[in-house]
């Protein structure tokens, strides 16, 4: 497939192809492993918008710590089998690039992942997934699921976005006030959000919300707007120090510099896709203003 001049296929890591985008509107890197948007930096921004761990393991079959991991077809642990991989099977498989187009204001890429005997050994359903990525002054990622089998399946999923922040202690997340959420830190319990979200310790919450949020970053003097479509769950996660120490692919102190805001469908928001049916989950990240 011919690539536009602004996209190159980098093989600096043997057996681990990465598409490198250098467009006037933004730069980005996308790994074939997991169709994983690793990096995105709109032109004019000093700091990248997506966070990538310096200790991320770039090996086929291993999930990447940072960027936008695709959690699919389950979110978190497998519903019934603890031996299955966390967050499903999509983020650790190679996806096929179907096409890439460069436009004046953005680059658009389309990746595909299709069921196989190997995937059906892990998840016994026929499917075709497409991932549409639009990279420019904003980033839009769309995960499209087609059920190509003859029976319905239940889908848990997330676009597990890692956002670079200047200092987690100077972050406020707006847009989830009075929203019900599952708090998974310690005992799993339902709570109601009171006011904006601030960070004084580990946060791992699944909010019942279909709307967007604003991440106000007073340290970097920027707002990140995270909008979404086809999502009933907004996951907000920062591991803080103790969990960071337990993650081998994340420096202990890295928690100061990132936050996950995930467009998801988890728990009661999991989606039933009928035979022959489809479902779209989309997240969009933009930077409308300098605070
Ligand atoms: O989205 C939050 C979460 O489910 C956390 O509980 C934490 O496990 C995080 O995902 C990262 O999961 P991973 O499997 O990528 O280490």
Short mmCIF file of C-alpha atoms and ligand atoms in Angstrom, two decimals:
data_model
loop_
_atom_site.label_atom_id
_atom_site.label_comp_id
_atom_site.label_asym_id
_atom_site.label_seq_id
_atom_site.Cartn_x
_atom_site.Cartn_y
_atom_site.Cartn_z
CA UNK A 1 0.00 0.00 0.00
CA UNK A 2 1.35 3.44 -0.92
CA UNK A 3 1.75 5.77 2.06
CA UNK A 4 1.34 9.56 1.84
CA UNK A 5 4.66 11.43 1.99
CA UNK A 6 3.97 12.49 5.61
CA UNK A 7 3.81 8.88 6.82
CA UNK A 8 6.76 6.49 7.04
CA UNK A 9 6.95 2.93 8.30
CA UNK A 10 9.75 2.80 10.86
CA UNK A 11 11.42 -0.52 11.63
CA UNK A 12 14.04 0.71 14.07
CA UNK A 13 12.85 -2.11 16.34
CA UNK A 14 13.12 -5.31 14.28
CA UNK A 15 9.76 -7.04 13.96
CA UNK A 16 7.94 -4.10 15.55
CA UNK A 17 6.72 -1.77 12.79
CA UNK A 18 5.63 1.73 13.78
CA UNK A 19 3.95 4.26 11.48
CA UNK A 20 5.49 7.71 11.98
CA UNK A 21 3.36 10.71 11.01
CA UNK A 22 4.93 14.10 10.35
CA UNK A 23 2.08 16.33 9.17
CA UNK A 24 2.01 20.15 9.36
CA UNK A 25 -0.85 19.88 11.89
CA UNK A 26 0.67 17.25 14.19
CA UNK A 27 3.18 14.46 14.70
CA UNK A 28 2.23 10.99 15.87
CA UNK A 29 3.39 7.36 16.07
CA UNK A 30 1.18 4.30 15.71
CA UNK A 31 2.36 0.76 16.41
CA UNK A 32 1.04 -2.12 14.30
CA UNK A 33 0.94 -4.03 17.61
CA UNK A 34 -2.53 -3.22 18.85
CA UNK A 35 -3.08 -0.47 16.22
CA UNK A 36 -1.76 1.49 19.16
CA UNK A 37 -1.67 5.29 18.93
CA UNK A 38 1.53 5.75 20.92
CA UNK A 39 2.14 9.46 20.56
CA UNK A 40 0.31 12.57 19.34
CA UNK A 41 1.58 16.14 19.51
CA UNK A 42 -0.35 18.89 17.78
CA UNK A 43 1.83 21.56 16.19
CA UNK A 44 2.30 24.46 18.60
CA UNK A 45 2.05 22.32 21.75
CA UNK A 46 5.25 22.17 23.81
CA UNK A 47 4.29 18.93 25.57
CA UNK A 48 2.84 15.88 23.78
CA UNK A 49 -0.84 15.32 24.57
CA UNK A 50 -0.60 11.53 24.88
CA UNK A 51 1.65 10.11 27.61
CA UNK A 52 4.09 7.29 26.81
CA UNK A 53 6.02 5.55 29.57
CA UNK A 54 9.80 5.67 28.98
CA UNK A 55 9.80 2.07 30.24
CA UNK A 56 7.09 0.86 27.86
CA UNK A 57 7.83 -2.64 26.53
CA UNK A 58 7.84 -2.52 22.72
CA UNK A 59 7.61 -6.23 21.98
CA UNK A 60 4.96 -7.96 19.85
CA UNK A 61 2.21 -9.40 22.03
CA UNK A 62 2.89 -7.06 24.95
CA UNK A 63 0.54 -4.16 25.84
CA UNK A 64 2.11 -0.72 25.56
CA UNK A 65 2.11 1.49 28.69
CA UNK A 66 0.83 4.77 27.33
CA UNK A 67 -0.87 6.23 24.27
CA UNK A 68 -4.29 4.69 23.61
CA UNK A 69 -4.48 0.94 24.36
CA UNK A 70 -7.55 -0.72 22.84
CA UNK A 71 -9.32 -2.70 25.56
CA UNK A 72 -11.59 -5.14 23.70
CA UNK A 73 -13.72 -7.37 23.89
CA UNK A 74 -13.66 -7.06 27.69
CA UNK A 75 -12.60 -4.28 30.06
CA UNK A 76 -10.39 -5.13 33.03
CA UNK A 77 -10.30 -8.80 33.99
CA UNK A 78 -12.12 -11.40 31.86
CA UNK A 79 -15.70 -11.74 33.16
CA UNK A 80 -15.33 -15.42 34.06
CA UNK A 81 -11.75 -16.60 33.45
CA UNK A 82 -8.96 -14.97 35.49
CA UNK A 83 -6.33 -16.68 33.32
CA UNK A 84 -7.29 -14.50 30.36
CA UNK A 85 -5.29 -11.33 29.55
CA UNK A 86 -6.29 -8.07 31.22
CA UNK A 87 -8.34 -5.78 28.95
CA UNK A 88 -8.94 -8.36 26.25
CA UNK A 89 -7.15 -9.53 23.11
CA UNK A 90 -7.05 -6.54 20.72
CA UNK A 91 -4.22 -4.47 22.17
CA UNK A 92 -1.64 -7.27 21.89
CA UNK A 93 -2.29 -8.34 18.31
CA UNK A 94 -1.02 -6.94 15.00
CA UNK A 95 -3.65 -4.98 13.10
CA UNK A 96 -3.58 -4.51 9.32
CA UNK A 97 -3.37 -0.99 7.87
CA UNK A 98 -6.03 -0.84 5.16
CA UNK A 99 -5.48 2.75 4.03
CA UNK A 100 -3.87 6.06 4.96
CA UNK A 101 -4.84 9.45 3.55
CA UNK A 102 -3.25 12.87 4.08
CA UNK A 103 -5.55 15.88 3.92
CA UNK A 104 -4.77 19.55 4.40
CA UNK A 105 -5.64 19.58 8.10
CA UNK A 106 -5.22 15.96 9.17
CA UNK A 107 -4.13 12.43 8.39
CA UNK A 108 -6.64 9.56 8.40
CA UNK A 109 -5.71 5.90 8.86
CA UNK A 110 -7.86 2.78 8.93
CA UNK A 111 -6.74 -0.45 10.61
CA UNK A 112 -8.47 -3.85 10.70
CA UNK A 113 -8.49 -6.83 13.07
CA UNK A 114 -10.50 -9.93 12.16
CA UNK A 115 -11.35 -13.04 14.18
CA UNK A 116 -9.25 -16.16 13.58
CA UNK A 117 -8.96 -19.65 15.03
CA UNK A 118 -6.38 -18.14 17.42
CA UNK A 119 -8.68 -15.38 18.65
CA UNK A 120 -11.65 -17.75 18.84
CA UNK A 121 -9.64 -19.97 21.18
CA UNK A 122 -9.64 -16.97 23.56
CA UNK A 123 -13.07 -15.50 22.68
CA UNK A 124 -15.45 -17.77 20.76
CA UNK A 125 -16.98 -15.24 18.38
CA UNK A 126 -16.56 -14.11 14.77
CA UNK A 127 -15.88 -10.39 14.36
CA UNK A 128 -14.30 -7.71 12.25
CA UNK A 129 -12.97 -4.62 14.00
CA UNK A 130 -11.92 -1.43 12.29
CA UNK A 131 -10.01 1.39 13.97
CA UNK A 132 -10.30 4.77 12.32
CA UNK A 133 -7.75 7.38 13.41
CA UNK A 134 -7.81 11.06 12.48
CA UNK A 135 -4.67 12.97 13.49
CA UNK A 136 -4.44 16.75 13.33
CA UNK A 137 -5.01 19.65 15.70
CA UNK A 138 -7.47 17.22 17.35
CA UNK A 139 -7.22 13.43 17.66
CA UNK A 140 -10.19 11.21 16.93
CA UNK A 141 -10.14 7.42 17.35
CA UNK A 142 -13.13 5.31 16.38
CA UNK A 143 -13.39 1.61 17.24
CA UNK A 144 -15.97 -0.14 15.07
CA UNK A 145 -17.06 -3.66 15.95
CA UNK A 146 -18.97 -5.91 13.52
CA UNK A 147 -20.50 -9.17 14.76
CA UNK A 148 -20.00 -11.45 11.75
CA UNK A 149 -21.15 -14.54 13.64
CA UNK A 150 -24.56 -16.13 14.01
CA UNK A 151 -25.14 -15.30 17.68
CA UNK A 152 -25.12 -12.10 19.74
CA UNK A 153 -22.16 -11.27 21.97
CA UNK A 154 -21.64 -8.93 24.93
CA UNK A 155 -18.85 -6.37 24.50
CA UNK A 156 -16.81 -4.58 27.14
CA UNK A 157 -14.32 -2.08 25.72
CA UNK A 158 -12.30 1.08 26.28
CA UNK A 159 -10.10 3.48 24.42
CA UNK A 160 -7.73 3.65 27.38
CA UNK A 161 -6.20 7.08 26.76
CA UNK A 162 -3.10 8.20 28.70
CA UNK A 163 -2.87 12.00 28.82
CA UNK A 164 0.31 13.94 29.61
CA UNK A 165 -0.20 16.37 32.50
CA UNK A 166 2.22 18.84 34.08
CA UNK A 167 1.51 17.80 37.68
CA UNK A 168 -1.33 15.48 38.71
CA UNK A 169 -1.78 17.53 41.90
CA UNK A 170 -2.66 20.58 39.80
CA UNK A 171 -5.25 18.80 37.69
CA UNK A 172 -9.03 19.26 37.84
CA UNK A 173 -11.39 17.08 35.80
CA UNK A 174 -14.68 18.83 35.09
CA UNK A 175 -17.92 17.32 33.77
CA UNK A 176 -18.69 14.44 36.12
CA UNK A 177 -20.18 16.33 39.08
CA UNK A 178 -23.07 14.38 40.70
CA UNK A 179 -22.28 11.33 38.53
CA UNK A 180 -22.56 7.82 39.96
CA UNK A 181 -19.35 5.81 39.80
CA UNK A 182 -17.81 2.48 40.78
CA UNK A 183 -14.77 3.14 42.94
CA UNK A 184 -12.39 0.19 42.43
CA UNK A 185 -9.65 1.36 44.82
CA UNK A 186 -9.79 -1.04 47.77
CA UNK A 187 -13.31 -2.40 48.28
CA UNK A 188 -15.37 -1.95 45.10
CA UNK A 189 -18.18 0.42 46.07
CA UNK A 190 -20.63 2.75 44.30
CA UNK A 191 -20.33 6.46 45.10
CA UNK A 192 -21.60 9.82 43.80
CA UNK A 193 -19.09 12.37 42.50
CA UNK A 194 -19.21 15.64 44.39
CA UNK A 195 -17.82 18.55 42.40
CA UNK A 196 -14.80 18.35 40.14
CA UNK A 197 -12.31 15.45 40.36
CA UNK A 198 -9.00 16.26 42.03
CA UNK A 199 -6.12 13.88 42.76
CA UNK A 200 -4.65 13.24 46.22
CA UNK A 201 -4.08 9.48 45.91
CA UNK A 202 -4.84 6.52 43.64
CA UNK A 203 -8.00 7.09 41.57
CA UNK A 204 -9.59 4.24 39.62
CA UNK A 205 -13.23 5.02 38.91
CA UNK A 206 -15.81 3.91 36.36
CA UNK A 207 -18.32 6.75 35.94
CA UNK A 208 -21.77 6.08 34.48
CA UNK A 209 -21.58 8.86 31.92
CA UNK A 210 -22.14 9.32 28.20
CA UNK A 211 -20.71 12.84 28.08
CA UNK A 212 -17.32 14.48 27.71
CA UNK A 213 -14.98 15.98 30.30
CA UNK A 214 -12.48 18.81 30.48
CA UNK A 215 -9.04 18.15 32.00
CA UNK A 216 -7.83 21.49 33.35
CA UNK A 217 -4.04 21.47 33.59
CA UNK A 218 -2.87 24.47 35.58
CA UNK A 219 0.78 23.41 35.38
CA UNK A 220 0.92 23.18 31.59
CA UNK A 221 -1.62 26.02 31.28
CA UNK A 222 -3.85 24.04 28.91
CA UNK A 223 -7.25 22.38 28.82
CA UNK A 224 -7.76 18.98 27.23
CA UNK A 225 -11.31 18.26 26.11
CA UNK A 226 -12.17 14.57 25.91
CA UNK A 227 -15.40 13.94 24.05
CA UNK A 228 -16.87 10.56 23.13
CA UNK A 229 -19.65 8.72 21.34
CA UNK A 230 -21.12 5.26 21.92
CA UNK A 231 -19.73 5.12 25.44
CA UNK A 232 -21.67 4.65 28.69
CA UNK A 233 -18.63 4.60 30.98
CA UNK A 234 -15.91 7.18 31.57
CA UNK A 235 -12.94 5.63 33.37
CA UNK A 236 -10.62 7.95 35.28
CA UNK A 237 -7.35 6.43 36.52
CA UNK A 238 -4.15 7.51 38.16
CA UNK A 239 -2.12 4.74 39.90
CA UNK A 240 -0.36 7.05 42.42
CA UNK A 241 2.86 5.87 43.99
CA UNK A 242 2.17 2.38 45.37
CA UNK A 243 0.59 0.99 42.19
CA UNK A 244 3.20 2.76 40.05
CA UNK A 245 5.90 0.90 41.98
CA UNK A 246 4.16 -2.39 41.07
CA UNK A 247 4.11 -1.62 37.35
CA UNK A 248 7.42 -2.72 35.81
CA UNK A 249 6.84 -0.67 32.64
CA UNK A 250 6.27 2.62 34.49
CA UNK A 251 8.84 4.64 36.49
CA UNK A 252 7.82 4.92 40.16
CA UNK A 253 7.39 8.70 40.01
CA UNK A 254 5.71 8.76 36.58
CA UNK A 255 2.26 9.04 38.14
CA UNK A 256 2.89 12.77 38.61
CA UNK A 257 2.83 13.28 34.84
CA UNK A 258 -0.17 11.43 33.43
CA UNK A 259 -3.86 10.74 33.82
CA UNK A 260 -6.08 8.21 32.05
CA UNK A 261 -9.49 9.37 30.80
CA UNK A 262 -11.09 6.48 28.95
CA UNK A 263 -14.13 6.29 26.70
CA UNK A 264 -15.44 2.87 27.71
CA UNK A 265 -18.33 0.47 28.07
CA UNK A 266 -17.90 -1.52 31.27
CA UNK A 267 -20.15 -3.17 33.85
CA UNK A 268 -23.79 -2.31 33.26
CA UNK A 269 -22.78 -0.30 30.17
CA UNK A 270 -21.42 -3.36 28.32
CA UNK A 271 -23.00 -3.57 24.87
CA UNK A 272 -24.85 -6.51 23.34
CA UNK A 273 -24.07 -6.72 19.61
CA UNK A 274 -26.58 -8.81 17.70
CA UNK A 275 -25.52 -11.29 15.02
CA UNK A 276 -24.82 -9.19 11.95
CA UNK A 277 -24.93 -6.04 14.08
CA UNK A 278 -22.28 -3.46 14.84
CA UNK A 279 -21.21 -0.93 17.46
CA UNK A 280 -19.01 2.17 17.36
CA UNK A 281 -16.98 3.62 20.24
CA UNK A 282 -15.31 6.96 19.58
CA UNK A 283 -13.08 9.30 21.55
CA UNK A 284 -11.94 12.76 20.52
CA UNK A 285 -9.26 14.82 22.24
CA UNK A 286 -8.89 18.53 21.50
CA UNK A 287 -7.26 21.61 23.00
CA UNK A 288 -9.63 24.55 22.54
CA UNK A 289 -8.02 27.12 24.78
CA UNK A 290 -4.97 28.16 26.77
CA UNK A 291 -6.05 28.87 30.37
O1 LIG B 1 -8.46 1.69 33.38
C1 LIG B 1 -8.02 1.52 34.68
C2 LIG B 1 -7.43 0.12 34.83
O2 LIG B 1 -8.43 -0.87 34.72
C3 LIG B 1 -6.69 0.07 36.16
O3 LIG B 1 -7.37 -0.75 37.08
C4 LIG B 1 -5.30 -0.45 35.79
O4 LIG B 1 -5.28 -1.85 35.87
C5 LIG B 1 -5.18 0.09 34.36
O5 LIG B 1 -6.46 -0.14 33.80
C6 LIG B 1 -4.03 -0.47 33.56
O6 LIG B 1 -4.25 -1.81 33.23
P1 LIG B 1 -3.06 -2.58 32.45
O7 LIG B 1 -3.58 -3.95 32.21
O8 LIG B 1 -2.81 -1.82 31.18
O9 LIG B 1 -1.87 -2.50 33.38
#
